[in-house]
Amino acid sequence: EITGTEEVRGVAVVALLYDAEENLVTASKTIIDILPARGRKDIVFTWSAPFSSPVLRVDITARLP
């Protein structure tokens, strides 16, 4: 959720998925073209193959342009 008074453009959001041993299993990145001021936006991540091991932790980070 954005609490600012201006829209934000080009936000890069990354999901890092880890297994029980804290090894990185996979990652995915998506770009949010526009986040409206004081708004919300659903984010979708995709993977091209099944995960190599069970995922026990997910870290999601966002970077403004």
PDB file of N, CA and C in Angstrom:
ATOM      1  N   GLU A   1       0.850  -1.185   0.000  1.00  0.00           N
ATOM      2  CA  GLU A   1       0.000   0.000   0.000  1.00  0.00           C
ATOM      3  C   GLU A   1       0.887   1.237   0.000  1.00  0.00           C
ATOM      4  N   ILE A   2       0.553   2.178  -0.837  1.00  0.00           N
ATOM      5  CA  ILE A   2       1.276   3.443  -0.920  1.00  0.00           C
ATOM      6  C   ILE A   2       0.511   4.484  -0.116  1.00  0.00           C
ATOM      7  N   THR A   3       1.216   5.179   0.756  1.00  0.00           N
ATOM      8  CA  THR A   3       0.547   6.182   1.581  1.00  0.00           C
ATOM      9  C   THR A   3       0.893   7.609   1.166  1.00  0.00           C
ATOM     10  N   GLY A   4       1.725   7.767   0.145  1.00  0.00           N
ATOM     11  CA  GLY A   4       2.097   9.087  -0.330  1.00  0.00           C
ATOM     12  C   GLY A   4       0.972   9.751  -1.093  1.00  0.00           C
ATOM     13  N   THR A   5       1.201  10.995  -1.441  1.00  0.00           N
ATOM     14  CA  THR A   5       0.170  11.762  -2.129  1.00  0.00           C
ATOM     15  C   THR A   5       0.364  11.809  -3.638  1.00  0.00           C
ATOM     16  N   GLU A   6       1.412  11.139  -4.149  1.00  0.00           N
ATOM     17  CA  GLU A   6       1.653  11.119  -5.587  1.00  0.00           C
ATOM     18  C   GLU A   6       1.778   9.677  -6.067  1.00  0.00           C
ATOM     19  N   GLU A   7       1.373   9.433  -7.305  1.00  0.00           N
ATOM     20  CA  GLU A   7       1.540   8.093  -7.863  1.00  0.00           C
ATOM     21  C   GLU A   7       3.023   7.780  -8.026  1.00  0.00           C
ATOM     22  N   VAL A   8       3.332   6.486  -8.058  1.00  0.00           N
ATOM     23  CA  VAL A   8       4.704   6.025  -8.231  1.00  0.00           C
ATOM     24  C   VAL A   8       4.742   5.163  -9.490  1.00  0.00           C
ATOM     25  N   ARG A   9       5.753   5.352 -10.312  1.00  0.00           N
ATOM     26  CA  ARG A   9       5.876   4.600 -11.572  1.00  0.00           C
ATOM     27  C   ARG A   9       7.149   3.765 -11.581  1.00  0.00           C
ATOM     28  N   GLY A  10       7.069   2.608 -12.234  1.00  0.00           N
ATOM     29  CA  GLY A  10       8.247   1.783 -12.478  1.00  0.00           C
ATOM     30  C   GLY A  10       8.838   1.117 -11.253  1.00  0.00           C
ATOM     31  N   VAL A  11       8.011   0.644 -10.349  1.00  0.00           N
ATOM     32  CA  VAL A  11       8.497  -0.013  -9.141  1.00  0.00           C
ATOM     33  C   VAL A  11       8.901  -1.453  -9.481  1.00  0.00           C
ATOM     34  N   ALA A  12      10.132  -1.831  -9.155  1.00  0.00           N
ATOM     35  CA  ALA A  12      10.609  -3.201  -9.351  1.00  0.00           C
ATOM     36  C   ALA A  12      10.394  -3.971  -8.050  1.00  0.00           C
ATOM     37  N   VAL A  13       9.704  -5.103  -8.147  1.00  0.00           N
ATOM     38  CA  VAL A  13       9.428  -5.928  -6.975  1.00  0.00           C
ATOM     39  C   VAL A  13      10.023  -7.314  -7.219  1.00  0.00           C
ATOM     40  N   VAL A  14      10.804  -7.797  -6.247  1.00  0.00           N
ATOM     41  CA  VAL A  14      11.507  -9.069  -6.369  1.00  0.00           C
ATOM     42  C   VAL A  14      11.060 -10.005  -5.251  1.00  0.00           C
ATOM     43  N   ALA A  15      10.791 -11.263  -5.610  1.00  0.00           N
ATOM     44  CA  ALA A  15      10.475 -12.313  -4.638  1.00  0.00           C
ATOM     45  C   ALA A  15      11.622 -13.316  -4.633  1.00  0.00           C
ATOM     46  N   LEU A  16      12.189 -13.561  -3.446  1.00  0.00           N
ATOM     47  CA  LEU A  16      13.242 -14.554  -3.258  1.00  0.00           C
ATOM     48  C   LEU A  16      12.682 -15.671  -2.396  1.00  0.00           C
ATOM     49  N   LEU A  17      12.761 -16.917  -2.863  1.00  0.00           N
ATOM     50  CA  LEU A  17      12.195 -18.064  -2.160  1.00  0.00           C
ATOM     51  C   LEU A  17      13.320 -18.971  -1.675  1.00  0.00           C
ATOM     52  N   TYR A  18      13.272 -19.348  -0.388  1.00  0.00           N
ATOM     53  CA  TYR A  18      14.334 -20.120   0.244  1.00  0.00           C
ATOM     54  C   TYR A  18      13.812 -21.445   0.782  1.00  0.00           C
ATOM     55  N   ASP A  19      14.721 -22.434   0.855  1.00  0.00           N
ATOM     56  CA  ASP A  19      14.362 -23.726   1.428  1.00  0.00           C
ATOM     57  C   ASP A  19      14.697 -23.760   2.918  1.00  0.00           C
ATOM     58  N   ALA A  20      14.568 -24.929   3.540  1.00  0.00           N
ATOM     59  CA  ALA A  20      14.784 -25.087   4.981  1.00  0.00           C
ATOM     60  C   ALA A  20      16.220 -24.779   5.400  1.00  0.00           C
ATOM     61  N   GLU A  21      17.172 -24.961   4.498  1.00  0.00           N
ATOM     62  CA  GLU A  21      18.581 -24.679   4.799  1.00  0.00           C
ATOM     63  C   GLU A  21      18.978 -23.254   4.431  1.00  0.00           C
ATOM     64  N   GLU A  22      17.998 -22.419   4.121  1.00  0.00           N
ATOM     65  CA  GLU A  22      18.226 -21.021   3.734  1.00  0.00           C
ATOM     66  C   GLU A  22      18.927 -20.886   2.384  1.00  0.00           C
ATOM     67  N   ASN A  23      18.836 -21.921   1.547  1.00  0.00           N
ATOM     68  CA  ASN A  23      19.352 -21.839   0.177  1.00  0.00           C
ATOM     69  C   ASN A  23      18.299 -21.188  -0.713  1.00  0.00           C
ATOM     70  N   LEU A  24      18.741 -20.328  -1.594  1.00  0.00           N
ATOM     71  CA  LEU A  24      17.822 -19.708  -2.542  1.00  0.00           C
ATOM     72  C   LEU A  24      17.325 -20.770  -3.522  1.00  0.00           C
ATOM     73  N   VAL A  25      16.026 -20.968  -3.561  1.00  0.00           N
ATOM     74  CA  VAL A  25      15.419 -21.944  -4.463  1.00  0.00           C
ATOM     75  C   VAL A  25      15.150 -21.310  -5.820  1.00  0.00           C
ATOM     76  N   THR A  26      14.588 -20.118  -5.807  1.00  0.00           N
ATOM     77  CA  THR A  26      14.258 -19.423  -7.044  1.00  0.00           C
ATOM     78  C   THR A  26      13.965 -17.956  -6.746  1.00  0.00           C
ATOM     79  N   ALA A  27      13.873 -17.171  -7.805  1.00  0.00           N
ATOM     80  CA  ALA A  27      13.560 -15.747  -7.669  1.00  0.00           C
ATOM     81  C   ALA A  27      12.686 -15.325  -8.839  1.00  0.00           C
ATOM     82  N   SER A  28      11.940 -14.254  -8.632  1.00  0.00           N
ATOM     83  CA  SER A  28      11.125 -13.699  -9.705  1.00  0.00           C
ATOM     84  C   SER A  28      11.038 -12.191  -9.510  1.00  0.00           C
ATOM     85  N   LYS A  29      11.000 -11.488 -10.623  1.00  0.00           N
ATOM     86  CA  LYS A  29      10.917 -10.024 -10.581  1.00  0.00           C
ATOM     87  C   LYS A  29       9.752  -9.574 -11.444  1.00  0.00           C
ATOM     88  N   THR A  30       9.051  -8.575 -10.976  1.00  0.00           N
ATOM     89  CA  THR A  30       7.988  -7.975 -11.763  1.00  0.00           C
ATOM     90  C   THR A  30       8.084  -6.458 -11.628  1.00  0.00           C
ATOM     91  N   ILE A  31       7.602  -5.765 -12.621  1.00  0.00           N
ATOM     92  CA  ILE A  31       7.608  -4.298 -12.614  1.00  0.00           C
ATOM     93  C   ILE A  31       6.173  -3.813 -12.520  1.00  0.00           C
ATOM     94  N   ILE A  32       5.936  -2.905 -11.593  1.00  0.00           N
ATOM     95  CA  ILE A  32       4.619  -2.275 -11.468  1.00  0.00           C
ATOM     96  C   ILE A  32       4.703  -0.943 -12.209  1.00  0.00           C
ATOM     97  N   ASP A  33       3.955  -0.851 -13.297  1.00  0.00           N
ATOM     98  CA  ASP A  33       4.015   0.361 -14.120  1.00  0.00           C
ATOM     99  C   ASP A  33       3.581   1.598 -13.345  1.00  0.00           C
ATOM    100  N   ILE A  34       2.415   1.510 -12.683  1.00  0.00           N
ATOM    101  CA  ILE A  34       1.881   2.664 -11.952  1.00  0.00           C
ATOM    102  C   ILE A  34       1.234   2.189 -10.660  1.00  0.00           C
ATOM    103  N   LEU A  35       1.634   2.807  -9.544  1.00  0.00           N
ATOM    104  CA  LEU A  35       0.945   2.629  -8.273  1.00  0.00           C
ATOM    105  C   LEU A  35       0.256   3.948  -7.960  1.00  0.00           C
ATOM    106  N   PRO A  36      -1.060   3.935  -7.858  1.00  0.00           N
ATOM    107  CA  PRO A  36      -1.755   5.196  -7.599  1.00  0.00           C
ATOM    108  C   PRO A  36      -1.471   5.719  -6.188  1.00  0.00           C
ATOM    109  N   ALA A  37      -1.556   7.013  -6.023  1.00  0.00           N
ATOM    110  CA  ALA A  37      -1.385   7.616  -4.704  1.00  0.00           C
ATOM    111  C   ALA A  37      -2.403   7.022  -3.734  1.00  0.00           C
ATOM    112  N   ARG A  38      -1.938   6.655  -2.559  1.00  0.00           N
ATOM    113  CA  ARG A  38      -2.780   6.073  -1.497  1.00  0.00           C
ATOM    114  C   ARG A  38      -3.550   4.845  -1.987  1.00  0.00           C
ATOM    115  N   GLY A  39      -2.963   4.109  -2.913  1.00  0.00           N
ATOM    116  CA  GLY A  39      -3.657   2.972  -3.511  1.00  0.00           C
ATOM    117  C   GLY A  39      -3.018   1.634  -3.199  1.00  0.00           C
ATOM    118  N   ARG A  40      -3.625   0.605  -3.736  1.00  0.00           N
ATOM    119  CA  ARG A  40      -3.147  -0.759  -3.613  1.00  0.00           C
ATOM    120  C   ARG A  40      -3.080  -1.381  -4.993  1.00  0.00           C
ATOM    121  N   LYS A  41      -2.222  -2.401  -5.135  1.00  0.00           N
ATOM    122  CA  LYS A  41      -2.087  -3.080  -6.418  1.00  0.00           C
ATOM    123  C   LYS A  41      -1.707  -4.526  -6.148  1.00  0.00           C
ATOM    124  N   ASP A  42      -2.396  -5.451  -6.788  1.00  0.00           N
ATOM    125  CA  ASP A  42      -2.018  -6.858  -6.717  1.00  0.00           C
ATOM    126  C   ASP A  42      -0.728  -7.056  -7.507  1.00  0.00           C
ATOM    127  N   ILE A  43       0.153  -7.921  -6.987  1.00  0.00           N
ATOM    128  CA  ILE A  43       1.413  -8.211  -7.650  1.00  0.00           C
ATOM    129  C   ILE A  43       1.428  -9.697  -7.986  1.00  0.00           C
ATOM    130  N   VAL A  44       1.847 -10.031  -9.203  1.00  0.00           N
ATOM    131  CA  VAL A  44       1.888 -11.423  -9.645  1.00  0.00           C
ATOM    132  C   VAL A  44       3.328 -11.785  -9.992  1.00  0.00           C
ATOM    133  N   PHE A  45       3.794 -12.921  -9.444  1.00  0.00           N
ATOM    134  CA  PHE A  45       5.101 -13.472  -9.779  1.00  0.00           C
ATOM    135  C   PHE A  45       4.880 -14.773 -10.535  1.00  0.00           C
ATOM    136  N   THR A  46       5.769 -15.069 -11.481  1.00  0.00           N
ATOM    137  CA  THR A  46       5.648 -16.318 -12.242  1.00  0.00           C
ATOM    138  C   THR A  46       6.991 -17.039 -12.269  1.00  0.00           C
ATOM    139  N   TRP A  47       6.903 -18.366 -12.410  1.00  0.00           N
ATOM    140  CA  TRP A  47       8.084 -19.211 -12.532  1.00  0.00           C
ATOM    141  C   TRP A  47       7.862 -20.153 -13.702  1.00  0.00           C
ATOM    142  N   SER A  48       8.922 -20.439 -14.437  1.00  0.00           N
ATOM    143  CA  SER A  48       8.793 -21.260 -15.639  1.00  0.00           C
ATOM    144  C   SER A  48       8.911 -22.758 -15.366  1.00  0.00           C
ATOM    145  N   ALA A  49       9.317 -23.130 -14.149  1.00  0.00           N
ATOM    146  CA  ALA A  49       9.483 -24.546 -13.820  1.00  0.00           C
ATOM    147  C   ALA A  49       9.099 -24.772 -12.364  1.00  0.00           C
ATOM    148  N   PRO A  50       8.777 -26.011 -12.001  1.00  0.00           N
ATOM    149  CA  PRO A  50       8.482 -26.317 -10.587  1.00  0.00           C
ATOM    150  C   PRO A  50       9.712 -26.048  -9.715  1.00  0.00           C
ATOM    151  N   PHE A  51       9.472 -25.799  -8.449  1.00  0.00           N
ATOM    152  CA  PHE A  51      10.569 -25.535  -7.520  1.00  0.00           C
ATOM    153  C   PHE A  51      11.362 -26.809  -7.280  1.00  0.00           C
ATOM    154  N   SER A  52      12.682 -26.679  -7.119  1.00  0.00           N
ATOM    155  CA  SER A  52      13.558 -27.823  -6.923  1.00  0.00           C
ATOM    156  C   SER A  52      13.476 -28.409  -5.520  1.00  0.00           C
ATOM    157  N   SER A  53      12.992 -27.623  -4.554  1.00  0.00           N
ATOM    158  CA  SER A  53      12.796 -28.103  -3.183  1.00  0.00           C
ATOM    159  C   SER A  53      11.686 -27.283  -2.543  1.00  0.00           C
ATOM    160  N   PRO A  54      11.130 -27.762  -1.424  1.00  0.00           N
ATOM    161  CA  PRO A  54      10.047 -27.020  -0.771  1.00  0.00           C
ATOM    162  C   PRO A  54      10.496 -25.624  -0.315  1.00  0.00           C
ATOM    163  N   VAL A  55       9.625 -24.683  -0.464  1.00  0.00           N
ATOM    164  CA  VAL A  55       9.901 -23.300  -0.065  1.00  0.00           C
ATOM    165  C   VAL A  55       9.363 -23.081   1.339  1.00  0.00           C
ATOM    166  N   LEU A  56      10.241 -22.588   2.233  1.00  0.00           N
ATOM    167  CA  LEU A  56       9.836 -22.325   3.607  1.00  0.00           C
ATOM    168  C   LEU A  56       9.891 -20.858   3.985  1.00  0.00           C
ATOM    169  N   ARG A  57      10.536 -20.040   3.150  1.00  0.00           N
ATOM    170  CA  ARG A  57      10.606 -18.606   3.456  1.00  0.00           C
ATOM    171  C   ARG A  57      10.587 -17.823   2.163  1.00  0.00           C
ATOM    172  N   VAL A  58       9.892 -16.684   2.208  1.00  0.00           N
ATOM    173  CA  VAL A  58       9.801 -15.793   1.055  1.00  0.00           C
ATOM    174  C   VAL A  58      10.175 -14.383   1.500  1.00  0.00           C
ATOM    175  N   ASP A  59      11.078 -13.751   0.778  1.00  0.00           N
ATOM    176  CA  ASP A  59      11.412 -12.342   0.998  1.00  0.00           C
ATOM    177  C   ASP A  59      10.964 -11.569  -0.228  1.00  0.00           C
ATOM    178  N   ILE A  60      10.238 -10.489   0.005  1.00  0.00           N
ATOM    179  CA  ILE A  60       9.790  -9.638  -1.099  1.00  0.00           C
ATOM    180  C   ILE A  60      10.308  -8.233  -0.840  1.00  0.00           C
ATOM    181  N   THR A  61      10.974  -7.673  -1.855  1.00  0.00           N
ATOM    182  CA  THR A  61      11.499  -6.326  -1.746  1.00  0.00           C
ATOM    183  C   THR A  61      11.027  -5.491  -2.922  1.00  0.00           C
ATOM    184  N   ALA A  62      10.934  -4.189  -2.705  1.00  0.00           N
ATOM    185  CA  ALA A  62      10.523  -3.267  -3.756  1.00  0.00           C
ATOM    186  C   ALA A  62      11.566  -2.169  -3.871  1.00  0.00           C
ATOM    187  N   ARG A  63      11.821  -1.773  -5.106  1.00  0.00           N
ATOM    188  CA  ARG A  63      12.779  -0.705  -5.359  1.00  0.00           C
ATOM    189  C   ARG A  63      12.135   0.349  -6.241  1.00  0.00           C
ATOM    190  N   LEU A  64      12.182   1.568  -5.758  1.00  0.00           N
ATOM    191  CA  LEU A  64      11.671   2.679  -6.548  1.00  0.00           C
ATOM    192  C   LEU A  64      12.703   3.092  -7.583  1.00  0.00           C
ATOM    193  N   PRO A  65      12.245   3.624  -8.703  1.00  0.00           N
ATOM    194  CA  PRO A  65      13.196   4.027  -9.754  1.00  0.00           C
ATOM    195  C   PRO A  65      14.072   5.179  -9.320  1.00  0.00           C
TER     196      PRO A  65
END
